[in-house]
Amino acid sequence: MSHTRLSLLTPSGHLTLGNYLGALRPMAAQQDDATCYYGISDLHAMTTAHDPTTLRDLIAEFRVLMLACGLDPTRATLFRQSSVPAHAELAYLLECTTYVGELNRMIQFKEKGRGRPMTRASLHTYPVLMASDILLYRPTHVPVGDDQRQHVELARDVAQRFNLTYGPVFTVPEITVPPAGARVMDLADPTRKMSKSTREGAGVIRLLDDPDVVRRKIARAVTDSDTGPSAVRVDRDAKPGVTNLLDLVAACTGTSPEEAADGVPTYGALKKLATDAAVAVLEPVQRRYAALAADPMYVEDVFAAGAAHCREVTAPVLAAAREAMGL
Ligand code: ATP
Ligand code: MG
């Protein structure tokens, strides 16, 4: 067990095939390579208008789905962020080390909140909570894709400033580039990433979608009007819809998109291939989901034990931060 790996998933919508291929499957594969903390970042799901019942149901679904996707409580710590109060408590201490100017520059806030009086204060401050999420576990390296880079840079800045001002409490993590993972685009708009928070979900495959629903969504996937003999080919600029289906097949079956295109005559055949590949990936997840959903006490126990472990490992970090600040 060399390093610490932390990944949090926000219950902002039903988990998608993109989340599985790009996050959950690699998380399951890395459980023996690091000390893994895998959490549900429920506090991050409340920065815009939310419905309490929907949130409660999504959290329950996430807990079961994380297990169904192969996250293993004997090899990783599974927990819910709000069950570990140190996350929110350290976030407040870090807010006392963060400048409003830094938060004003965050992309999400600029795009979704700035200049609107009814923007939730939490949409302004959630990057500090993210810094707390990271710093509490003292990881030495944080692998991040481009969309999260700004958040981890803020975490580094805040940690460095805290250490200089109050004393050496935090490990300042290095930012590393993760291995290029699968990136699944929205089937209805292949220029946009498939996202769990997308409301009308015609182009979003959910992990719990029935095979029939998957088939229908893929049947309606955007392609193009090319009917030539080599219409099924990888061309990221000219054929984003077709390329996305090939990427999907490749990610599901462990081949390359070029190999996946080999010998596929028509878009109809490609969609059949993509449906079969997606259903084959979802089927075992859904089977385990059904079995686990029938045993709620087991799921409850796993997440209770995980949260207890997180409270234990984060307590010294929080205590050191409090003391350094004069509390
Ligand atoms: P939201 O709409 O709330 O942003 P999301 O589906 O984009 O949801 P995130 O919570 O932003 O999901 O990210 C969770 C993890 O899933 C990250 O590791 C991210 O890289 C991965 N991920 C998200 N969408 C995709 C996708 N379409 N393809 C591959 N990986 C994805
Ligand atoms: Mg996202």
GROMACS .gro file of C-alpha atoms and ligand atoms in nm:
model
  359
    1MET     CA    1   0.000   0.000   0.000
    2SER     CA    2   0.204   0.292  -0.122
    3HIS     CA    3  -0.015   0.590  -0.186
    4THR     CA    4  -0.362   0.722  -0.109
    5ARG     CA    5  -0.631   0.743  -0.373
    6LEU     CA    6  -0.945   0.948  -0.314
    7SER     CA    7  -1.244   0.962  -0.549
    8LEU     CA    8  -1.578   1.119  -0.479
    9LEU     CA    9  -1.895   1.089  -0.686
   10THR     CA   10  -2.165   1.355  -0.653
   11PRO     CA   11  -2.527   1.233  -0.648
   12SER     CA   12  -2.643   1.497  -0.897
   13GLY     CA   13  -2.834   1.243  -1.109
   14HIS     CA   14  -2.850   0.871  -1.183
   15LEU     CA   15  -2.508   0.724  -1.259
   16THR     CA   16  -2.435   0.675  -1.629
   17LEU     CA   17  -2.245   0.431  -1.845
   18GLY     CA   18  -1.992   0.714  -1.885
   19ASN     CA   19  -1.942   0.728  -1.507
   20TYR     CA   20  -1.888   0.352  -1.507
   21LEU     CA   21  -1.641   0.335  -1.796
   22GLY     CA   22  -1.459   0.655  -1.703
   23ALA     CA   23  -1.463   0.635  -1.323
   24LEU     CA   24  -1.620   0.338  -1.144
   25ARG     CA   25  -1.457   0.059  -1.346
   26PRO     CA   26  -1.106   0.209  -1.311
   27MET     CA   27  -1.175   0.272  -0.940
   28ALA     CA   28  -1.259  -0.096  -0.898
   29ALA     CA   29  -0.945  -0.196  -1.088
   30GLN     CA   30  -0.713   0.010  -0.864
   31GLN     CA   31  -0.820  -0.117  -0.526
   32ASP     CA   32  -0.505  -0.317  -0.472
   33ASP     CA   33  -0.265  -0.047  -0.593
   34ALA     CA   34  -0.340   0.215  -0.329
   35THR     CA   35  -0.516   0.291  -0.004
   36CYS     CA   36  -0.850   0.386  -0.158
   37TYR     CA   37  -1.118   0.615  -0.018
   38TYR     CA   38  -1.427   0.612  -0.236
   39GLY     CA   39  -1.704   0.846  -0.132
   40ILE     CA   40  -2.042   0.986  -0.216
   41SER     CA   41  -2.002   1.364  -0.210
   42ASP     CA   42  -2.357   1.437  -0.106
   43LEU     CA   43  -2.275   1.785   0.027
   44HIS     CA   44  -2.173   1.883  -0.325
   45ALA     CA   45  -2.520   1.796  -0.457
   46MET     CA   46  -2.681   2.094  -0.285
   47THR     CA   47  -2.512   2.392  -0.450
   48THR     CA   48  -2.810   2.455  -0.678
   49ALA     CA   49  -3.184   2.408  -0.617
   50HIS     CA   50  -3.239   2.048  -0.511
   51ASP     CA   51  -3.521   1.825  -0.394
   52PRO     CA   52  -3.456   1.648  -0.060
   53THR     CA   53  -3.646   1.330  -0.152
   54THR     CA   54  -3.465   1.297  -0.483
   55LEU     CA   55  -3.130   1.350  -0.312
   56ARG     CA   56  -3.207   1.091  -0.044
   57ASP     CA   57  -3.307   0.836  -0.310
   58LEU     CA   58  -2.997   0.907  -0.520
   59ILE     CA   59  -2.767   0.863  -0.220
   60ALA     CA   60  -2.930   0.527  -0.145
   61GLU     CA   61  -2.893   0.423  -0.509
   62PHE     CA   62  -2.528   0.535  -0.524
   63ARG     CA   63  -2.439   0.328  -0.218
   64VAL     CA   64  -2.575   0.011  -0.374
   65LEU     CA   65  -2.441   0.088  -0.722
   66MET     CA   66  -2.088   0.151  -0.597
   67LEU     CA   67  -2.087  -0.198  -0.448
   68ALA     CA   68  -2.254  -0.343  -0.758
   69CYS     CA   69  -1.980  -0.189  -0.973
   70GLY     CA   70  -1.717  -0.385  -0.785
   71LEU     CA   71  -1.597  -0.141  -0.520
   72ASP     CA   72  -1.498  -0.380  -0.246
   73PRO     CA   73  -1.524  -0.282   0.122
   74THR     CA   74  -1.248  -0.527   0.213
   75ARG     CA   75  -1.006  -0.338  -0.012
   76ALA     CA   76  -1.140   0.020  -0.018
   77THR     CA   77  -1.308   0.251   0.231
   78LEU     CA   78  -1.659   0.337   0.112
   79PHE     CA   79  -1.826   0.632   0.278
   80ARG     CA   80  -2.064   0.918   0.255
   81GLN     CA   81  -1.911   1.265   0.286
   82SER     CA   82  -2.180   1.403   0.517
   83SER     CA   83  -2.120   1.113   0.758
   84VAL     CA   84  -1.769   1.250   0.817
   85PRO     CA   85  -1.823   1.595   0.974
   86ALA     CA   86  -1.454   1.678   0.942
   87HIS     CA   87  -1.514   1.758   0.572
   88ALA     CA   88  -1.748   2.047   0.654
   89GLU     CA   89  -1.553   2.155   0.960
   90LEU     CA   90  -1.220   2.175   0.783
   91ALA     CA   91  -1.392   2.351   0.492
   92TYR     CA   92  -1.484   2.633   0.727
   93LEU     CA   93  -1.129   2.661   0.857
   94LEU     CA   94  -1.003   2.669   0.499
   95GLU     CA   95  -1.257   2.938   0.410
   96CYS     CA   96  -1.068   3.151   0.659
   97THR     CA   97  -0.759   3.094   0.445
   98THR     CA   98  -0.921   3.146   0.102
   99TYR     CA   99  -0.981   3.477  -0.077
  100VAL     CA  100  -1.309   3.579  -0.236
  101GLY     CA  101  -1.110   3.677  -0.544
  102GLU     CA  102  -0.995   3.317  -0.584
  103LEU     CA  103  -1.349   3.185  -0.562
  104ASN     CA  104  -1.476   3.448  -0.808
  105ARG     CA  105  -1.241   3.303  -1.068
  106MET     CA  106  -1.380   2.947  -1.047
  107ILE     CA  107  -1.539   2.844  -1.376
  108GLN     CA  108  -1.858   2.688  -1.237
  109PHE     CA  109  -1.933   2.999  -1.034
  110LYS     CA  110  -1.862   3.229  -1.327
  111GLU     CA  111  -2.088   3.028  -1.555
  112LYS     CA  112  -2.372   2.936  -1.321
  113GLY     CA  113  -2.383   3.189  -1.039
  114ARG     CA  114  -2.194   3.514  -1.057
  115GLY     CA  115  -2.403   3.829  -1.056
  116ARG     CA  116  -2.724   3.652  -0.952
  117PRO     CA  117  -2.841   3.747  -0.604
  118MET     CA  118  -3.022   3.415  -0.547
  119THR     CA  119  -2.713   3.204  -0.621
  120ARG     CA  120  -2.655   2.976  -0.324
  121ALA     CA  121  -2.353   3.078  -0.119
  122SER     CA  122  -2.243   2.715  -0.142
  123LEU     CA  123  -2.194   2.745  -0.519
  124HIS     CA  124  -1.935   3.010  -0.437
  125THR     CA  125  -1.764   2.818  -0.159
  126TYR     CA  126  -1.787   2.452  -0.269
  127PRO     CA  127  -1.431   2.459  -0.413
  128VAL     CA  128  -1.311   2.508  -0.053
  129LEU     CA  129  -1.511   2.202   0.051
  130MET     CA  130  -1.335   2.016  -0.230
  131ALA     CA  131  -1.001   2.135  -0.097
  132SER     CA  132  -1.105   2.000   0.243
  133ASP     CA  133  -1.213   1.667   0.086
  134ILE     CA  134  -0.864   1.629  -0.056
  135LEU     CA  135  -0.642   1.771   0.217
  136LEU     CA  136  -0.805   1.571   0.498
  137TYR     CA  137  -0.664   1.250   0.350
  138ARG     CA  138  -0.314   1.385   0.283
  139PRO     CA  139  -0.270   1.232  -0.063
  140THR     CA  140   0.069   1.302  -0.220
  141HIS     CA  141  -0.066   1.288  -0.576
  142VAL     CA  142  -0.407   1.374  -0.720
  143PRO     CA  143  -0.478   1.255  -1.074
  144VAL     CA  144  -0.716   1.500  -1.240
  145GLY     CA  145  -0.870   1.552  -1.580
  146ASP     CA  146  -0.886   1.901  -1.727
  147ASP     CA  147  -1.232   1.977  -1.586
  148GLN     CA  148  -1.112   1.935  -1.227
  149ARG     CA  149  -0.769   2.095  -1.259
  150GLN     CA  150  -0.875   2.436  -1.133
  151HIS     CA  151  -1.018   2.281  -0.816
  152VAL     CA  152  -0.701   2.094  -0.729
  153GLU     CA  153  -0.489   2.400  -0.803
  154LEU     CA  154  -0.699   2.592  -0.552
  155ALA     CA  155  -0.653   2.312  -0.298
  156ARG     CA  156  -0.277   2.339  -0.345
  157ASP     CA  157  -0.279   2.719  -0.312
  158VAL     CA  158  -0.487   2.707   0.003
  159ALA     CA  159  -0.274   2.432   0.157
  160GLN     CA  160   0.046   2.622   0.082
  161ARG     CA  161  -0.091   2.945   0.225
  162PHE     CA  162  -0.218   2.767   0.536
  163ASN     CA  163   0.119   2.598   0.592
  164LEU     CA  164   0.304   2.930   0.554
  165THR     CA  165   0.066   3.124   0.774
  166TYR     CA  166  -0.008   2.879   1.052
  167GLY     CA  167   0.245   2.600   1.031
  168PRO     CA  168   0.304   2.282   0.834
  169VAL     CA  169  -0.027   2.095   0.862
  170PHE     CA  170  -0.112   1.987   0.509
  171THR     CA  171   0.055   1.774   0.247
  172VAL     CA  172   0.052   1.977  -0.074
  173PRO     CA  173  -0.050   1.723  -0.339
  174GLU     CA  174   0.112   1.703  -0.681
  175ILE     CA  175  -0.125   1.717  -0.976
  176THR     CA  176  -0.078   1.419  -1.207
  177VAL     CA  177  -0.237   1.343  -1.543
  178PRO     CA  178  -0.446   1.027  -1.525
  179PRO     CA  179  -0.406   0.766  -1.800
  180ALA     CA  180  -0.638   0.865  -2.088
  181GLY     CA  181  -0.962   0.693  -1.993
  182ALA     CA  182  -1.283   0.632  -2.177
  183ARG     CA  183  -1.486   0.942  -2.247
  184VAL     CA  184  -1.843   0.876  -2.357
  185MET     CA  185  -2.036   1.150  -2.533
  186ASP     CA  186  -2.412   1.215  -2.520
  187LEU     CA  187  -2.585   0.996  -2.779
  188ALA     CA  188  -2.826   1.276  -2.873
  189ASP     CA  189  -2.552   1.542  -2.894
  190PRO     CA  190  -2.210   1.383  -2.947
  191THR     CA  191  -2.033   1.716  -2.905
  192ARG     CA  192  -2.137   1.716  -2.538
  193LYS     CA  193  -2.016   1.476  -2.268
  194MET     CA  194  -2.266   1.222  -2.136
  195SER     CA  195  -2.350   1.356  -1.788
  196LYS     CA  196  -2.559   1.225  -1.502
  197SER     CA  197  -2.708   1.568  -1.429
  198THR     CA  198  -2.853   1.601  -1.782
  199ARG     CA  199  -3.227   1.620  -1.724
  200GLU     CA  200  -3.390   1.505  -2.050
  201GLY     CA  201  -3.186   1.186  -2.077
  202ALA     CA  202  -3.251   1.070  -2.434
  203GLY     CA  203  -2.879   1.054  -2.503
  204VAL     CA  204  -2.771   0.933  -2.158
  205ILE     CA  205  -2.745   0.562  -2.073
  206ARG     CA  206  -2.806   0.507  -1.702
  207LEU     CA  207  -2.652   0.213  -1.519
  208LEU     CA  208  -2.997   0.088  -1.422
  209ASP     CA  209  -3.159   0.129  -1.766
  210ASP     CA  210  -3.336  -0.186  -1.888
  211PRO     CA  211  -3.186  -0.351  -2.198
  212ASP     CA  212  -3.491  -0.229  -2.394
  213VAL     CA  213  -3.432   0.128  -2.289
  214VAL     CA  214  -3.065   0.099  -2.383
  215ARG     CA  215  -3.161  -0.039  -2.723
  216ARG     CA  216  -3.405   0.247  -2.783
  217LYS     CA  217  -3.159   0.518  -2.678
  218ILE     CA  218  -2.885   0.376  -2.900
  219ALA     CA  219  -3.129   0.328  -3.190
  220ARG     CA  220  -3.198   0.702  -3.172
  221ALA     CA  221  -2.832   0.801  -3.137
  222VAL     CA  222  -2.724   1.078  -3.372
  223THR     CA  223  -2.507   0.957  -3.661
  224ASP     CA  224  -2.483   1.126  -4.005
  225SER     CA  225  -2.617   1.085  -4.359
  226ASP     CA  226  -2.308   0.912  -4.499
  227THR     CA  227  -2.417   0.586  -4.671
  228GLY     CA  228  -2.083   0.509  -4.836
  229PRO     CA  229  -1.914   0.168  -4.808
  230SER     CA  230  -1.683   0.288  -4.529
  231ALA     CA  231  -1.937   0.499  -4.341
  232VAL     CA  232  -1.858   0.315  -4.016
  233ARG     CA  233  -1.516   0.457  -3.933
  234VAL     CA  234  -1.337   0.668  -3.673
  235ASP     CA  235  -1.338   1.037  -3.769
  236ARG     CA  236  -1.352   1.259  -3.461
  237ASP     CA  237  -1.416   1.585  -3.647
  238ALA     CA  238  -1.645   1.482  -3.933
  239LYS     CA  239  -1.830   1.191  -3.771
  240PRO     CA  240  -1.867   1.259  -3.396
  241GLY     CA  241  -2.180   1.044  -3.351
  242VAL     CA  242  -2.039   0.737  -3.526
  243THR     CA  243  -1.703   0.780  -3.353
  244ASN     CA  244  -1.877   0.800  -3.016
  245LEU     CA  245  -2.056   0.469  -3.079
  246LEU     CA  246  -1.723   0.312  -3.178
  247ASP     CA  247  -1.559   0.453  -2.863
  248LEU     CA  248  -1.846   0.308  -2.661
  249VAL     CA  249  -1.803  -0.038  -2.814
  250ALA     CA  250  -1.427  -0.016  -2.766
  251ALA     CA  251  -1.454   0.086  -2.400
  252CYS     CA  252  -1.710  -0.185  -2.326
  253THR     CA  253  -1.524  -0.467  -2.500
  254GLY     CA  254  -1.163  -0.367  -2.443
  255THR     CA  255  -1.068  -0.316  -2.806
  256SER     CA  256  -0.971  -0.002  -2.997
  257PRO     CA  257  -1.237   0.202  -3.181
  258GLU     CA  258  -1.064   0.126  -3.512
  259GLU     CA  259  -1.084  -0.247  -3.442
  260ALA     CA  260  -1.447  -0.207  -3.338
  261ALA     CA  261  -1.525  -0.053  -3.680
  262ASP     CA  262  -1.365  -0.340  -3.867
  263GLY     CA  263  -1.616  -0.521  -4.089
  264VAL     CA  264  -1.923  -0.335  -3.959
  265PRO     CA  265  -2.127  -0.262  -4.275
  266THR     CA  266  -2.401  -0.016  -4.168
  267TYR     CA  267  -2.509   0.218  -3.892
  268GLY     CA  268  -2.781  -0.033  -3.809
  269ALA     CA  269  -2.519  -0.299  -3.752
  270LEU     CA  270  -2.307  -0.057  -3.550
  271LYS     CA  271  -2.602   0.027  -3.325
  272LYS     CA  272  -2.673  -0.342  -3.271
  273LEU     CA  273  -2.308  -0.393  -3.178
  274ALA     CA  274  -2.313  -0.095  -2.941
  275THR     CA  275  -2.636  -0.213  -2.777
  276ASP     CA  276  -2.500  -0.564  -2.722
  277ALA     CA  277  -2.174  -0.425  -2.583
  278ALA     CA  278  -2.349  -0.186  -2.344
  279VAL     CA  279  -2.601  -0.444  -2.225
  280ALA     CA  280  -2.321  -0.697  -2.165
  281VAL     CA  281  -2.146  -0.445  -1.938
  282LEU     CA  282  -2.463  -0.340  -1.756
  283GLU     CA  283  -2.610  -0.687  -1.703
  284PRO     CA  284  -2.375  -0.807  -1.425
  285VAL     CA  285  -2.392  -0.466  -1.254
  286GLN     CA  286  -2.771  -0.479  -1.255
  287ARG     CA  287  -2.773  -0.838  -1.132
  288ARG     CA  288  -2.550  -0.749  -0.835
  289TYR     CA  289  -2.757  -0.435  -0.775
  290ALA     CA  290  -3.073  -0.644  -0.738
  291ALA     CA  291  -2.903  -0.885  -0.497
  292LEU     CA  292  -2.755  -0.604  -0.284
  293ALA     CA  293  -3.077  -0.402  -0.280
  294ALA     CA  294  -3.236  -0.701  -0.110
  295ASP     CA  295  -2.983  -0.672   0.175
  296PRO     CA  296  -3.006  -0.312   0.297
  297MET     CA  297  -2.848  -0.391   0.634
  298TYR     CA  298  -2.529  -0.507   0.465
  299VAL     CA  299  -2.509  -0.187   0.261
  300GLU     CA  300  -2.582   0.020   0.572
  301ASP     CA  301  -2.306  -0.158   0.765
  302VAL     CA  302  -2.049  -0.112   0.487
  303PHE     CA  303  -2.102   0.262   0.471
  304ALA     CA  304  -2.122   0.301   0.849
  305ALA     CA  305  -1.790   0.121   0.891
  306GLY     CA  306  -1.637   0.322   0.608
  307ALA     CA  307  -1.745   0.652   0.762
  308ALA     CA  308  -1.612   0.545   1.103
  309HIS     CA  309  -1.277   0.467   0.945
  310CYS     CA  310  -1.272   0.806   0.768
  311ARG     CA  311  -1.354   0.988   1.091
  312GLU     CA  312  -1.060   0.813   1.252
  313VAL     CA  313  -0.802   0.885   0.981
  314THR     CA  314  -0.908   1.248   0.932
  315ALA     CA  315  -0.932   1.341   1.302
  316PRO     CA  316  -0.559   1.413   1.349
  317VAL     CA  317  -0.550   1.634   1.039
  318LEU     CA  318  -0.849   1.836   1.154
  319ALA     CA  319  -0.708   1.860   1.506
  320ALA     CA  320  -0.373   1.986   1.375
  321ALA     CA  321  -0.548   2.250   1.161
  322ARG     CA  322  -0.762   2.369   1.453
  323GLU     CA  323  -0.466   2.394   1.684
  324ALA     CA  324  -0.248   2.574   1.430
  325MET     CA  325  -0.524   2.834   1.382
  326GLY     CA  326  -0.553   2.899   1.754
  327LEU     CA  327  -0.863   2.697   1.838
  328ATP     P1  328  -2.239   1.602  -1.349
  328ATP     O1  329  -2.337   1.620  -1.458
  328ATP     O2  330  -2.297   1.613  -1.212
  328ATP     O3  331  -2.111   1.681  -1.365
  328ATP     P2  332  -2.097   1.374  -1.452
  328ATP     O4  333  -2.167   1.259  -1.514
  328ATP     O5  334  -2.027   1.471  -1.542
  328ATP     O6  335  -2.200   1.446  -1.357
  328ATP     P3  336  -1.894   1.388  -1.252
  328ATP     O7  337  -1.949   1.380  -1.113
  328ATP     O8  338  -1.858   1.522  -1.309
  328ATP     O9  339  -1.996   1.312  -1.348
  328ATP    O10  340  -1.768   1.293  -1.261
  328ATP     C1  341  -1.763   1.169  -1.193
  328ATP     C2  342  -1.660   1.081  -1.261
  328ATP    O11  343  -1.715   1.027  -1.381
  328ATP     C3  344  -1.532   1.153  -1.302
  328ATP    O12  345  -1.425   1.067  -1.279
  328ATP     C4  346  -1.551   1.176  -1.450
  328ATP    O13  347  -1.427   1.183  -1.519
  328ATP     C5  348  -1.629   1.053  -1.490
  328ATP     N1  349  -1.715   1.080  -1.605
  328ATP     C6  350  -1.822   1.162  -1.606
  328ATP     N2  351  -1.881   1.161  -1.726
  328ATP     C7  352  -1.809   1.078  -1.805
  328ATP     C8  353  -1.821   1.035  -1.940
  328ATP     N3  354  -1.920   1.081  -2.018
  328ATP     N4  355  -1.731   0.949  -1.989
  328ATP     C9  356  -1.631   0.903  -1.910
  328ATP     N5  357  -1.615   0.938  -1.781
  328ATP    C10  358  -1.702   1.025  -1.727
  329MG      MG  359  -1.928   1.653  -1.464
   0.00000   0.00000   0.00000
